[in-house]
mmCIF file of C-alpha atoms and ligand atoms in Angstrom:
data_model
loop_
_atom_site.group_PDB
_atom_site.id
_atom_site.type_symbol
_atom_site.label_atom_id
_atom_site.label_comp_id
_atom_site.label_asym_id
_atom_site.label_seq_id
_atom_site.Cartn_x
_atom_site.Cartn_y
_atom_site.Cartn_z
ATOM 1 C CA MET R 145 32.301 -159.400 104.593
ATOM 2 C CA GLY R 146 31.598 -160.279 108.241
ATOM 3 C CA ALA R 147 32.630 -158.067 111.111
ATOM 4 C CA ALA R 148 35.479 -160.381 112.092
ATOM 5 C CA THR R 149 36.857 -160.356 108.554
ATOM 6 C CA ALA R 150 36.412 -156.601 108.269
ATOM 7 C CA ALA R 151 38.584 -156.064 111.340
ATOM 8 C CA PHE R 152 41.506 -157.613 109.465
ATOM 9 C CA ALA R 153 40.834 -155.949 106.132
ATOM 10 C CA GLY R 154 43.730 -153.566 106.688
ATOM 11 C CA PHE R 155 46.177 -156.405 106.974
ATOM 12 C CA ALA R 156 45.171 -158.684 104.129
ATOM 13 C CA ARG R 157 43.167 -156.918 101.475
ATOM 14 C CA GLY R 158 39.726 -158.470 101.316
ATOM 15 C CA ALA R 159 38.239 -159.508 97.990
ATOM 16 C CA ASP R 160 35.884 -156.524 98.075
ATOM 17 C CA ALA R 161 38.551 -153.937 99.005
ATOM 18 C CA PRO R 162 39.368 -151.393 96.292
ATOM 19 C CA ALA R 163 42.397 -152.404 94.206
ATOM 20 C CA GLY R 164 43.488 -148.845 93.494
ATOM 21 C CA PRO R 165 44.316 -146.168 92.657
ATOM 22 C CA HIS R 166 47.422 -146.842 94.738
ATOM 23 C CA SER R 167 49.328 -150.098 94.961
ATOM 24 C CA LEU R 168 52.114 -151.664 96.991
ATOM 25 C CA ALA R 169 55.329 -152.030 95.008
ATOM 26 C CA PRO R 170 57.509 -155.019 95.868
ATOM 27 C CA LEU R 171 60.536 -154.341 98.065
ATOM 28 C CA PRO R 172 63.464 -153.306 95.839
ATOM 29 C CA TYR R 173 65.540 -156.158 97.383
ATOM 30 C CA ALA R 174 64.928 -159.442 99.193
ATOM 31 C CA PRO R 175 63.527 -159.173 102.753
ATOM 32 C CA ASP R 176 66.795 -160.607 104.130
ATOM 33 C CA ALA R 177 69.015 -158.233 102.103
ATOM 34 C CA LEU R 178 69.491 -155.832 105.022
ATOM 35 C CA GLU R 179 70.546 -158.522 107.523
ATOM 36 C CA PRO R 180 72.015 -158.466 110.097
ATOM 37 C CA HIS R 181 71.149 -154.792 110.557
ATOM 38 C CA ILE R 182 67.446 -155.167 109.823
ATOM 39 C CA ASP R 183 66.142 -158.717 110.018
ATOM 40 C CA ALA R 184 64.068 -160.467 107.360
ATOM 41 C CA ALA R 185 61.059 -161.054 109.641
ATOM 42 C CA THR R 186 60.821 -157.345 110.466
ATOM 43 C CA MET R 187 61.141 -156.403 106.796
ATOM 44 C CA GLY R 188 58.521 -158.948 105.733
ATOM 45 C CA ILE R 189 55.943 -157.781 108.279
ATOM 46 C CA HIS R 190 56.802 -154.105 107.886
ATOM 47 C CA HIS R 191 56.354 -154.149 104.111
ATOM 48 C CA GLY R 192 53.822 -156.944 103.633
ATOM 49 C CA LYS R 193 51.529 -156.065 106.550
ATOM 50 C CA HIS R 194 52.085 -152.507 107.805
ATOM 51 C CA HIS R 195 52.815 -150.803 104.494
ATOM 52 C CA ALA R 196 50.198 -152.926 102.737
ATOM 53 C CA ALA R 197 47.616 -151.784 105.311
ATOM 54 C CA TYR R 198 48.380 -148.109 104.652
ATOM 55 C CA VAL R 199 47.877 -148.668 100.925
ATOM 56 C CA ALA R 200 44.605 -150.553 101.463
ATOM 57 C CA LYS R 201 43.233 -147.915 103.829
ATOM 58 C CA LEU R 202 44.338 -145.087 101.530
ATOM 59 C CA ASN R 203 42.460 -146.704 98.646
ATOM 60 C CA GLU R 204 39.425 -147.172 100.862
ATOM 61 C CA ALA R 205 39.513 -143.485 101.833
ATOM 62 C CA LEU R 206 39.770 -142.428 98.176
ATOM 63 C CA GLN R 207 36.678 -144.302 97.062
ATOM 64 C CA LYS R 208 34.148 -141.767 95.703
ATOM 65 C CA GLN R 209 36.824 -139.015 95.870
ATOM 66 C CA SER R 210 37.545 -138.835 92.172
ATOM 67 C CA ALA R 211 39.515 -135.574 92.196
ATOM 68 C CA LEU R 212 41.859 -136.689 94.967
ATOM 69 C CA ALA R 213 42.005 -140.254 93.650
ATOM 70 C CA GLY R 214 43.342 -138.937 90.345
ATOM 71 C CA LYS R 215 46.400 -137.367 91.951
ATOM 72 C CA THR R 216 49.774 -139.045 92.210
ATOM 73 C CA LEU R 217 50.959 -139.859 95.721
ATOM 74 C CA ASP R 218 53.518 -137.019 95.497
ATOM 75 C CA ALA R 219 50.856 -134.544 94.373
ATOM 76 C CA LEU R 220 48.481 -135.658 97.111
ATOM 77 C CA MET R 221 50.794 -134.836 100.056
ATOM 78 C CA PRO R 222 50.630 -130.995 99.937
ATOM 79 C CA GLN R 223 46.861 -131.138 99.238
ATOM 80 C CA ILE R 224 45.844 -133.023 102.386
ATOM 81 C CA ALA R 225 45.743 -129.950 104.651
ATOM 82 C CA GLY R 226 43.111 -128.429 102.360
ATOM 83 C CA VAL R 227 40.693 -131.374 102.572
ATOM 84 C CA GLU R 228 37.605 -130.071 104.386
ATOM 85 C CA ASP R 229 36.141 -133.346 105.620
ATOM 86 C CA ALA R 230 38.003 -134.012 108.891
ATOM 87 C CA ALA R 231 37.650 -137.807 108.779
ATOM 88 C CA LEU R 232 38.871 -137.944 105.183
ATOM 89 C CA ARG R 233 41.722 -135.547 105.957
ATOM 90 C CA THR R 234 42.871 -137.739 108.855
ATOM 91 C CA ALA R 235 42.610 -140.910 106.774
ATOM 92 C CA LEU R 236 44.708 -139.341 104.004
ATOM 93 C CA ARG R 237 47.219 -137.920 106.469
ATOM 94 C CA ASN R 238 47.767 -141.263 108.225
ATOM 95 C CA ASN R 239 47.497 -143.670 105.311
ATOM 96 C CA GLY R 240 48.670 -141.472 102.441
ATOM 97 C CA GLY R 241 51.580 -140.444 104.654
ATOM 98 C CA GLY R 242 52.203 -144.065 105.596
ATOM 99 C CA HIS R 243 52.306 -145.068 101.929
ATOM 100 C CA TRP R 244 54.544 -142.168 100.882
ATOM 101 C CA ASN R 245 56.956 -142.522 103.819
ATOM 102 C CA HIS R 246 57.457 -146.271 103.514
ATOM 103 C CA THR R 247 57.888 -146.101 99.740
ATOM 104 C CA MET R 248 60.735 -143.650 100.275
ATOM 105 C CA PHE R 249 62.165 -145.622 103.207
ATOM 106 C CA TRP R 250 62.575 -148.862 101.213
ATOM 107 C CA ASN R 251 64.254 -146.989 98.422
ATOM 108 C CA ILE R 252 66.845 -145.115 100.473
ATOM 109 C CA MET R 253 68.065 -148.412 101.961
ATOM 110 C CA GLY R 254 69.943 -151.306 100.427
ATOM 111 C CA PRO R 255 72.353 -154.127 101.221
ATOM 112 C CA ALA R 256 75.260 -153.011 103.448
ATOM 113 C CA ALA R 257 77.785 -154.138 100.822
ATOM 114 C CA LYS R 258 76.382 -151.570 98.404
ATOM 115 C CA ALA R 259 75.724 -148.798 100.927
ATOM 116 C CA GLY R 260 78.802 -146.741 100.000
ATOM 117 C CA GLN R 261 79.321 -143.177 101.191
ATOM 118 C CA PRO R 262 77.628 -139.852 100.464
ATOM 119 C CA SER R 263 78.576 -138.447 97.059
ATOM 120 C CA ALA R 264 81.062 -135.562 96.954
ATOM 121 C CA ARG R 265 78.322 -132.984 96.290
ATOM 122 C CA LEU R 266 76.111 -134.344 99.094
ATOM 123 C CA LEU R 267 79.054 -134.552 101.501
ATOM 124 C CA ALA R 268 79.947 -130.939 100.735
ATOM 125 C CA LYS R 269 76.384 -129.898 101.620
ATOM 126 C CA ILE R 270 76.442 -132.031 104.794
ATOM 127 C CA ASN R 271 79.784 -130.567 105.859
ATOM 128 C CA GLY R 272 78.487 -127.078 105.157
ATOM 129 C CA ALA R 273 75.328 -127.573 107.218
ATOM 130 C CA PHE R 274 76.553 -129.768 110.072
ATOM 131 C CA GLY R 275 80.373 -129.515 110.094
ATOM 132 C CA SER R 276 81.109 -133.159 109.296
ATOM 133 C CA LEU R 277 79.427 -136.427 108.361
ATOM 134 C CA ASP R 278 79.857 -137.684 111.925
ATOM 135 C CA ALA R 279 78.282 -134.551 113.352
ATOM 136 C CA PHE R 280 75.377 -134.929 110.918
ATOM 137 C CA LYS R 281 74.866 -138.589 111.889
ATOM 138 C CA LYS R 282 74.908 -137.676 115.566
ATOM 139 C CA ALA R 283 72.338 -134.898 115.112
ATOM 140 C CA PHE R 284 70.117 -137.093 112.911
ATOM 141 C CA ALA R 285 70.274 -139.992 115.396
ATOM 142 C CA ASP R 286 69.479 -137.556 118.192
ATOM 143 C CA ALA R 287 66.335 -136.369 116.373
ATOM 144 C CA ALA R 288 65.340 -140.001 115.773
ATOM 145 C CA VAL R 289 65.921 -141.099 119.380
ATOM 146 C CA LYS R 290 64.079 -138.103 120.808
ATOM 147 C CA ARG R 291 60.965 -138.479 118.641
ATOM 148 C CA PHE R 292 58.501 -139.399 121.396
ATOM 149 C CA GLY R 293 56.300 -142.359 120.520
ATOM 150 C CA SER R 294 55.982 -143.115 116.807
ATOM 151 C CA GLY R 295 57.320 -141.089 113.931
ATOM 152 C CA TRP R 296 60.153 -140.329 111.564
ATOM 153 C CA ALA R 297 63.463 -138.480 111.345
ATOM 154 C CA TRP R 298 64.229 -136.641 108.106
ATOM 155 C CA LEU R 299 67.013 -134.883 106.307
ATOM 156 C CA ILE R 300 65.350 -132.273 104.124
ATOM 157 C CA VAL R 301 66.300 -129.512 101.735
ATOM 158 C CA ARG R 302 64.589 -126.291 102.719
ATOM 159 C CA ASP R 303 65.304 -123.073 100.777
ATOM 160 C CA GLY R 304 68.457 -124.739 99.414
ATOM 161 C CA ASP R 305 69.803 -125.667 102.854
ATOM 162 C CA LEU R 306 69.958 -129.063 104.536
ATOM 163 C CA LYS R 307 67.996 -129.454 107.748
ATOM 164 C CA ILE R 308 67.156 -132.298 110.140
ATOM 165 C CA VAL R 309 63.547 -132.498 111.290
ATOM 166 C CA SER R 310 61.277 -135.102 112.828
ATOM 167 C CA THR R 311 57.567 -135.719 112.431
ATOM 168 C CA PRO R 312 55.015 -137.631 114.518
ATOM 169 C CA ASN R 313 52.972 -140.591 113.282
ATOM 170 C CA GLN R 314 53.003 -140.708 109.447
ATOM 171 C CA ASP R 315 53.368 -136.969 108.845
ATOM 172 C CA ASN R 316 56.111 -135.936 106.414
ATOM 173 C CA PRO R 317 57.822 -132.715 105.299
ATOM 174 C CA LEU R 318 55.715 -132.559 102.112
ATOM 175 C CA MET R 319 52.500 -132.054 104.109
ATOM 176 C CA LYS R 320 52.380 -128.287 103.940
ATOM 177 C CA GLY R 321 49.898 -126.842 106.402
ATOM 178 C CA LEU R 322 49.939 -129.969 108.576
ATOM 179 C CA VAL R 323 53.568 -129.953 109.686
ATOM 180 C CA PRO R 324 55.096 -126.775 111.185
ATOM 181 C CA ASP R 325 56.242 -124.506 108.366
ATOM 182 C CA GLU R 326 59.898 -124.749 109.419
ATOM 183 C CA ASP R 327 59.737 -128.564 109.044
ATOM 184 C CA ALA R 328 58.433 -128.480 105.455
ATOM 185 C CA GLY R 329 60.825 -129.232 102.619
ATOM 186 C CA THR R 330 62.063 -131.866 100.192
ATOM 187 C CA PRO R 331 63.030 -135.135 101.918
ATOM 188 C CA LEU R 332 66.466 -136.616 101.108
ATOM 189 C CA LEU R 333 66.702 -139.252 103.835
ATOM 190 C CA CYS R 334 64.165 -140.740 106.234
ATOM 191 C CA LEU R 335 64.188 -143.117 109.157
ATOM 192 C CA ASP R 336 61.157 -144.929 110.523
ATOM 193 C CA VAL R 337 61.292 -145.019 114.334
ATOM 194 C CA TRP R 338 57.914 -146.641 114.923
ATOM 195 C CA GLU R 339 58.456 -149.670 117.171
ATOM 196 C CA HIS R 340 57.201 -151.919 114.354
ATOM 197 C CA ALA R 341 60.378 -150.966 112.445
ATOM 198 C CA TYR R 342 62.740 -152.496 115.004
ATOM 199 C CA TYR R 343 61.010 -154.160 117.951
ATOM 200 C CA LEU R 344 61.396 -157.826 116.893
ATOM 201 C CA HIS R 345 65.173 -157.572 116.724
ATOM 202 C CA TYR R 346 66.059 -154.605 118.939
ATOM 203 C CA GLN R 347 63.111 -154.555 121.401
ATOM 204 C CA ASN R 348 63.316 -151.228 123.270
ATOM 205 C CA ARG R 349 66.823 -150.393 121.984
ATOM 206 C CA ARG R 350 65.924 -147.719 119.436
ATOM 207 C CA ALA R 351 69.427 -146.197 119.578
ATOM 208 C CA ASP R 352 71.005 -149.565 118.602
ATOM 209 C CA TYR R 353 68.614 -149.869 115.642
ATOM 210 C CA ILE R 354 69.576 -146.372 114.528
ATOM 211 C CA SER R 355 73.331 -146.993 114.692
ATOM 212 C CA ALA R 356 72.946 -150.268 112.770
ATOM 213 C CA TRP R 357 70.694 -148.577 110.207
ATOM 214 C CA TRP R 358 73.511 -146.350 108.917
ATOM 215 C CA ASN R 359 75.044 -149.527 107.438
ATOM 216 C CA VAL R 360 72.121 -149.965 105.051
ATOM 217 C CA VAL R 361 71.631 -146.388 103.873
ATOM 218 C CA ASN R 362 71.827 -146.358 100.065
ATOM 219 C CA TRP R 363 73.726 -143.083 99.602
ATOM 220 C CA GLU R 364 73.420 -143.235 95.832
ATOM 221 C CA ALA R 365 69.647 -143.144 96.181
ATOM 222 C CA VAL R 366 69.904 -140.252 98.653
ATOM 223 C CA ASP R 367 72.111 -138.355 96.198
ATOM 224 C CA ARG R 368 69.558 -138.855 93.391
ATOM 225 C CA ARG R 369 66.967 -137.103 95.541
ATOM 226 C CA LEU R 370 69.093 -133.961 95.503
ATOM 227 C CA GLY R 371 68.023 -133.640 91.854
HETATM 228 MN MN1 MN3 Q 474 56.812 -148.245 109.462
#
């Protein structure tokens, strides 16, 4: 592979790039299924280029790392902090996180017509923690808007309670030892606020993207994550 080709290897997997252990699942719906709230071009690039690049770079990082390569993506997250090699740790944090976060993100969204409402048991927990669904949405949107630069907003379960947190870059609440202890927990809902998630359609208007995004939250999928 020439240098020019290598520079693009993250975006279109080269013939000599490792094919595993991780792979990019297809989107669980058509790229235009979330229109008009999230446009097809954004979805196509976000999944087919950005997410694909995280998977490719994660696989690259895991070459010759047989113990770590044998772990599931879920099992890998809390192990990253303990990786001694700093370059490997960073590669796993950014690209393993990128793969985990986007996989969840696609699956907690769906067509607006099927978005529905939080289940009774989830709504009861939301009301208990935040007062009302509207108050929860406002606090979640606030965390998402205020995340400086690139990152994510999360609704997590921590010690049985719901909590809103946000993480920079591709960190997530499963990365024990890398995220602040009070931000660690089990993710129920996530929102990507990297500019690549909204810039084509919303440009600098992150708040508009966030308010539109509520229309495509798949509450049934969020409820399933409660266990
Ligand atoms: Mn993204």
